[in-house]
C-alpha positions as semicolon CSV with decimal commas, in nm:
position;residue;x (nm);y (nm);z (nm)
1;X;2,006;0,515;-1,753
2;X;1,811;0,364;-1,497
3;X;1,642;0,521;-1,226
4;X;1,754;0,567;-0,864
5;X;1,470;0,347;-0,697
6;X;1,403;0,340;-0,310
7;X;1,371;0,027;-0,146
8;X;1,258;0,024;0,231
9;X;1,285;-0,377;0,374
10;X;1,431;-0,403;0,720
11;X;1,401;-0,769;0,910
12;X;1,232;-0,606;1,187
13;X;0,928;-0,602;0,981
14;X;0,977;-1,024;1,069
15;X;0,851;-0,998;1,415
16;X;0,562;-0,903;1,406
17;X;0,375;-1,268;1,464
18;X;0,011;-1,224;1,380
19;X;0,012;-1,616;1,424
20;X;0,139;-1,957;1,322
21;X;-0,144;-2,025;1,018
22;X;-0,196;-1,641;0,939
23;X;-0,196;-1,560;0,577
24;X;0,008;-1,191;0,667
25;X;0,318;-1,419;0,776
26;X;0,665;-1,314;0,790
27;X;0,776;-1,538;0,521
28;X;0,624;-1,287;0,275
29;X;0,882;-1,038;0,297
30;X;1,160;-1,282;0,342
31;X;1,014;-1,457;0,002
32;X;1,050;-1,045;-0,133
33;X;1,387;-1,004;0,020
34;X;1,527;-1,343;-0,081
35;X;1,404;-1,305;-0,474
36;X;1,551;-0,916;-0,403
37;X;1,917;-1,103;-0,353
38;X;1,879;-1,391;-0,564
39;X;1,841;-1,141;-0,879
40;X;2,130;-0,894;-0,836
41;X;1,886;-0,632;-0,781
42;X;1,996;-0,585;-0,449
43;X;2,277;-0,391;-0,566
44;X;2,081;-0,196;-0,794
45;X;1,859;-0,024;-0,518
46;X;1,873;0,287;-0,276
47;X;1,861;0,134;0,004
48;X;1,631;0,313;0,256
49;X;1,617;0,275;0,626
50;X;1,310;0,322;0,804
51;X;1,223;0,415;1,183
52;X;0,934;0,414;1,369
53;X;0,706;0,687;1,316
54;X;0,638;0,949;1,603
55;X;0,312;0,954;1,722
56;X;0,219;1,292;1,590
57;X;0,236;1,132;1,215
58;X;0,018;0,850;1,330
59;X;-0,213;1,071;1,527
60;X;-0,227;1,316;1,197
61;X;-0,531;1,055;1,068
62;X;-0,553;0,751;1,400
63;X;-0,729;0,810;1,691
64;X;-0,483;0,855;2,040
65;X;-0,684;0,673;2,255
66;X;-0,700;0,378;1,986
67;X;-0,284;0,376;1,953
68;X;-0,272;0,315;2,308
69;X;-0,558;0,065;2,322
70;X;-0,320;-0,090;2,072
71;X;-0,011;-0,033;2,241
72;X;-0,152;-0,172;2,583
73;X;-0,288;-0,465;2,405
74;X;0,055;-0,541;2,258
75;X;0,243;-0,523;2,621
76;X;0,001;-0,710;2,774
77;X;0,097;-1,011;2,519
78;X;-0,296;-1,065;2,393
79;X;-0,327;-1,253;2,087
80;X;-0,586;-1,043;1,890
81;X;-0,636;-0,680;1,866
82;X;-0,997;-0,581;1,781
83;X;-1,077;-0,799;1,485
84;X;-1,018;-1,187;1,468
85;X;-0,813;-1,084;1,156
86;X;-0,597;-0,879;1,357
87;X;-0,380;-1,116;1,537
88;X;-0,076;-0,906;1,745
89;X;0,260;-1,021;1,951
90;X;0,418;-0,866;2,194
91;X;0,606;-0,663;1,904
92;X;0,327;-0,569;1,670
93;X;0,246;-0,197;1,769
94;X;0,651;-0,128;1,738
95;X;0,669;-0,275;1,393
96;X;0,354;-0,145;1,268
97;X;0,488;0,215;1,351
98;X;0,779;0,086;1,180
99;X;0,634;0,038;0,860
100;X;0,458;0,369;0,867
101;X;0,830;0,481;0,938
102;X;0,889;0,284;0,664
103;X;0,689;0,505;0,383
104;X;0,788;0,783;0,618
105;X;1,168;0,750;0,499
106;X;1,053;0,635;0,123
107;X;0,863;0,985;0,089
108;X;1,167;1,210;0,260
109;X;1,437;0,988;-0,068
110;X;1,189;1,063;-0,282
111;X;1,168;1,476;-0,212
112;X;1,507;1,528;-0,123
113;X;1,628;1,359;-0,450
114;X;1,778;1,039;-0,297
115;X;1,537;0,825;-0,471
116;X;1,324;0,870;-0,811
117;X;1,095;0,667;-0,703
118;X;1,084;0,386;-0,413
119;X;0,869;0,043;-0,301
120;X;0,796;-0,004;0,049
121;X;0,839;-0,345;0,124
122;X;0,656;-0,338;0,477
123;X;0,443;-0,513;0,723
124;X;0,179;-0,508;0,840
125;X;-0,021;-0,367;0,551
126;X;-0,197;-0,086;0,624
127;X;-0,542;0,003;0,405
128;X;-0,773;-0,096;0,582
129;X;-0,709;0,039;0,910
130;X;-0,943;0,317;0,994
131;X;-0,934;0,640;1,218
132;X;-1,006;0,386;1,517
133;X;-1,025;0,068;1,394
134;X;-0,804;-0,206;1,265
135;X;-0,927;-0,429;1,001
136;X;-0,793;-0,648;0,785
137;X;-0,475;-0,762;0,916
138;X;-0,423;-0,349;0,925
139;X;-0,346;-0,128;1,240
140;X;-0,186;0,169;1,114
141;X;-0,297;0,321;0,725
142;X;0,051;0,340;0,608
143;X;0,007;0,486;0,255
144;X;-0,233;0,745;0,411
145;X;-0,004;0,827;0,697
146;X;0,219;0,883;0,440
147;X;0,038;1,119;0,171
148;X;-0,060;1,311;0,476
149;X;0,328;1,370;0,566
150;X;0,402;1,428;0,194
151;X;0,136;1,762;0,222
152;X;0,260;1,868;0,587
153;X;0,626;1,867;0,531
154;X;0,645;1,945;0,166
155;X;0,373;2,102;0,108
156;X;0,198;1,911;-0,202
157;X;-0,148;2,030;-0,283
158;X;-0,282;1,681;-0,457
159;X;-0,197;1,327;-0,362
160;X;-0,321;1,058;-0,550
161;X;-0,362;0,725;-0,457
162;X;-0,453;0,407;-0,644
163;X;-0,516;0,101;-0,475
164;X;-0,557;-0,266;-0,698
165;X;-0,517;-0,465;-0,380
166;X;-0,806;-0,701;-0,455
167;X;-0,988;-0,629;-0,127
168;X;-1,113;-0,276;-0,129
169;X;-0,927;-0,010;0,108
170;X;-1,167;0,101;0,288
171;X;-0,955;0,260;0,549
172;X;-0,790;0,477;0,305
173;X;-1,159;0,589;0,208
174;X;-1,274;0,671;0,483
175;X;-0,981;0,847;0,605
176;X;-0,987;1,067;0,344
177;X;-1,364;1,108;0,191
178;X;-1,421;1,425;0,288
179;X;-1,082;1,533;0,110
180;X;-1,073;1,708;-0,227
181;X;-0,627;1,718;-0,208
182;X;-0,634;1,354;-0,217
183;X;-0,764;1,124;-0,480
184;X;-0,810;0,771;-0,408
185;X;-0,892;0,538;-0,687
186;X;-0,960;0,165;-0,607
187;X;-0,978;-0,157;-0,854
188;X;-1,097;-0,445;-0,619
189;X;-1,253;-0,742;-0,669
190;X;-1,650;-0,670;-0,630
191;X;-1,772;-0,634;-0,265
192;X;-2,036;-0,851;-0,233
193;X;-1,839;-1,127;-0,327
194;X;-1,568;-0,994;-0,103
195;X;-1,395;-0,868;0,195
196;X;-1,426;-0,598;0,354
197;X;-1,807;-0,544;0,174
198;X;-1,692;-0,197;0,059
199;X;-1,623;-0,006;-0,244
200;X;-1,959;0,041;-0,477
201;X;-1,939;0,270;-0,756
202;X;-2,202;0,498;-0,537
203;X;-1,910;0,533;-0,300
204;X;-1,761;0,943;-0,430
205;X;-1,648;1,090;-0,095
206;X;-1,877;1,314;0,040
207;X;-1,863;1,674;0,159
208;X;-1,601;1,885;0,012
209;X;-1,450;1,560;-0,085
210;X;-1,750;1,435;-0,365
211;X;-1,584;1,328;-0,657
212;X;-1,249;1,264;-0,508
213;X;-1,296;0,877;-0,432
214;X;-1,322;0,671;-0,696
215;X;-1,439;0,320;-0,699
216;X;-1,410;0,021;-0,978
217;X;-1,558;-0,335;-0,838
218;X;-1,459;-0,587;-1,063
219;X;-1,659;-0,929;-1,134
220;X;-1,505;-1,188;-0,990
221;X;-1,288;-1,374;-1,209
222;X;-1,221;-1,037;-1,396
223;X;-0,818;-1,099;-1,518
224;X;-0,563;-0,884;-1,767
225;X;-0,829;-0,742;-2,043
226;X;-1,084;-0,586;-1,739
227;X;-0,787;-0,492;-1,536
228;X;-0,588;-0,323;-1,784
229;X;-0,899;-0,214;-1,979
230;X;-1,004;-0,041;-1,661
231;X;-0,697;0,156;-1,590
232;X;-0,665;0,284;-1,944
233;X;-1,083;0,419;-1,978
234;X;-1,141;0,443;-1,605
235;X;-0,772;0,584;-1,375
236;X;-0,568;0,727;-1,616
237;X;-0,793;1,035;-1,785
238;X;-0,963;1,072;-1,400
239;X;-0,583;1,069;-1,273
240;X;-0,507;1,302;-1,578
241;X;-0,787;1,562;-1,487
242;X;-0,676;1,585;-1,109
243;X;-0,289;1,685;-1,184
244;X;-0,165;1,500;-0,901
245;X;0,195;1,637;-0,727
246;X;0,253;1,269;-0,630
247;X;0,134;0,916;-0,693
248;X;0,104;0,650;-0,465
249;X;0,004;0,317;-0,506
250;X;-0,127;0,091;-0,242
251;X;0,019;-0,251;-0,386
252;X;-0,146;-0,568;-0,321
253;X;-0,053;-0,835;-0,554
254;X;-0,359;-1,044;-0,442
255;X;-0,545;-1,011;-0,712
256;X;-0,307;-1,297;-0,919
257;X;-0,458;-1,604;-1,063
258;X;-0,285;-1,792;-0,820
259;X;-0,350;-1,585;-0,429
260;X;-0,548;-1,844;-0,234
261;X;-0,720;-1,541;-0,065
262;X;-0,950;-1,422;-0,386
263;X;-1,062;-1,470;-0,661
264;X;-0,962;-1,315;-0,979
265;X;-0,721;-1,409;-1,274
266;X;-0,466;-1,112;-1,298
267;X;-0,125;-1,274;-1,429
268;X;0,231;-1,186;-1,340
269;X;0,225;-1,002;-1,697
270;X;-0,118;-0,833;-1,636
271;X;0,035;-0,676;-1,281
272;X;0,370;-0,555;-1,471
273;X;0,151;-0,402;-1,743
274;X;-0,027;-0,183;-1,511
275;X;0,301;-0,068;-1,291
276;X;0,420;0,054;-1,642
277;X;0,119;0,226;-1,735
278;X;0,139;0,393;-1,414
279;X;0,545;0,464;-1,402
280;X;0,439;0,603;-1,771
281;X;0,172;0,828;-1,620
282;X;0,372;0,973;-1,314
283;X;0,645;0,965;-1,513
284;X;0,435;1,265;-1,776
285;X;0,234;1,427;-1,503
286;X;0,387;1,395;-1,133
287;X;0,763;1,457;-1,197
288;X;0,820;1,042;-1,239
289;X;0,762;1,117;-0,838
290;X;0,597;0,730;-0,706
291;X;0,595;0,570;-0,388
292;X;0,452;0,221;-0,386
293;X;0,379;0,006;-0,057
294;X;0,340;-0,329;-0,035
295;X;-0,019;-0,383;0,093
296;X;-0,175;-0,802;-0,001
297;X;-0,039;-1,077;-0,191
298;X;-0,014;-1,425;0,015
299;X;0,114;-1,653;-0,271
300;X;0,504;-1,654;-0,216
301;X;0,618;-1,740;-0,516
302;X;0,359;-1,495;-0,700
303;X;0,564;-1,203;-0,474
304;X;0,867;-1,249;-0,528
305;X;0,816;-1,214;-0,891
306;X;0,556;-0,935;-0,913
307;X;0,751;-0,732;-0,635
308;X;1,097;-0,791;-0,880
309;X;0,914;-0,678;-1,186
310;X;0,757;-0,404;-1,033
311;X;1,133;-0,292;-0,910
312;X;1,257;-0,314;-1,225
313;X;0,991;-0,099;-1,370
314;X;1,002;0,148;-1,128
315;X;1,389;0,186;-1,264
316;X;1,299;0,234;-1,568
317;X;1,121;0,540;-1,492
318;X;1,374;0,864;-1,636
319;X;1,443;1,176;-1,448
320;X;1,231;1,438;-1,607
């Protein structure tokens, strides 16, 4: 029987316009949506509606004054917000709350028994936004936002979060470094080869939080054997050891052989390998409770499949 999975996608997320030759286009979630259709699985899915977040949530880990630097920045119809990476539209600080609203709504199908499980199919991405800065193509962290909301309103002790976006998530780190309730765990590709320059082994959290951030740079050109051999020796007995209420996975598929924005040689097969090692972990340890959101990937064709096997993966997951 398969699962009940969550799928959040609303064509709002299309108007945010971080410009005509930026790699975070709209066409990326229409390519998701389209392949979504195309395969029946459409009518598989629990479909989930999102809403813009209310400020409080985004507040919870983002600076006020920095929300309305962004808002003001939006209504005044500038171009860039911040970072030359960060390209806006007149419509960008509505949809980013969206997606946060987005993971919002997955988290609430996922607790209340709506959903098994759910993928957040949402833009902009969000890990690399900071507490007051946006990075990356990222305003507003939208898996953090989330695990945040999943403790507040529900009351989970441990979140875990594993990020194999192939740039590292530093926002996500340093949102929550000095946090021992929530793990993150990051493959990336290594970070002096590239962006954002982040994520060394040395990097544990600090504080109260030492030992609860968890770093794996990869060589680049590492592909299937390092990626997979990593999860099995290096995430799953460190994910095992934390007992985790949740798992969330920040999902960029940019780390495929063909994404013209790094440089590594994961295949279609090696991404759907790890999405069942992980639906077989949280699946044994978390209550088959797993939210993934949609973070990198900027080869069209590689996300429409990866996003369709990872759906179909996530309903395989039973109801324990």
């Amino acid at each position: 029987m398969k699962a009940n999975t969550g799928y959040v996608y609303d064509e709002r997320y299309l108007k945010h316009e971080p410009g005509g030759y930026h790699p975070e286009r709209p066409d990326r979630l229409r390519a998701i949506q389209q392949r979504v259709i195309s395969s029946g699985l459409i009518d598989e899915l629990v479909l989930i509606q999102p809403y813009e977040a209310p400020l409080d949530r985004i507040t919870r880990l983002h600076d006020p004054d920095y929300l309305e630097r962004f808002r003001l920045a939006c209504e005044k119809k500038m171009r860039i917000f911040q970072s030359p990476d960060n390209g806006i539209c007149a419509d960008s600080y509505a949809i980013a709350l969206l997606a946060v609203g987005g993971v919002l709504a997955a988290c609430d199908a996922v607790m209340t028994g709506k959903a098994h499980n759910a993928f957040c199919a949402v833009r902009p991405p969000g890990h690399h936004a900071e507490h007051a800065q946006a990075m990356g193509f990222c305003f507003f962290n939208n898996i953090a936002i989330g695990a945040r909301y999943l403790q507040d309103k529900y009351g989970l002790k441990r979140i875990a979060i594993l990020d194999w976006d192939v740039h590292h998530g530093n926002g996500t780190q340093h949102l929550f470094e000095t946090d021992p309730t929530v793990f993150y765990i990051s493959l990336h590709q290594d970070p002096f080869t590239c962006y954002p320059g982040t994520g060394r082994q040395s990097e544990q959290g600090k504080g109260a939080g030492l030992g609860f951030t968890l770093n794996f740079p990869l060589p680049r050109g590492s592909g299937d054997k390092t990626y997979l051999k990593t999860i099995q020796e290096g995430v799953i007995p460190a994910l095992v050891a934390f007992h985790p209420d949740f798992l969330m996975i920040s999902s960029g598929f940019d780390a495929h052989a063909d994404d013209p924005l790094a440089h590594m040689e994961l295949s279609r097969d090696g991404y759907a390998h790890m999405g069942r090692l992980m639906a077989a972990f949280a699946q044994e340890h978390c209550n088959s409770r797993i939210i993934t959101v949609l973070e990198g990937g900027y080869n069209l064709e590689v996300l429409q499949e990866c996003v369709e096997d990872h759906l179909r993966i996530l309903q395989g997951i039973s109801d324990s």
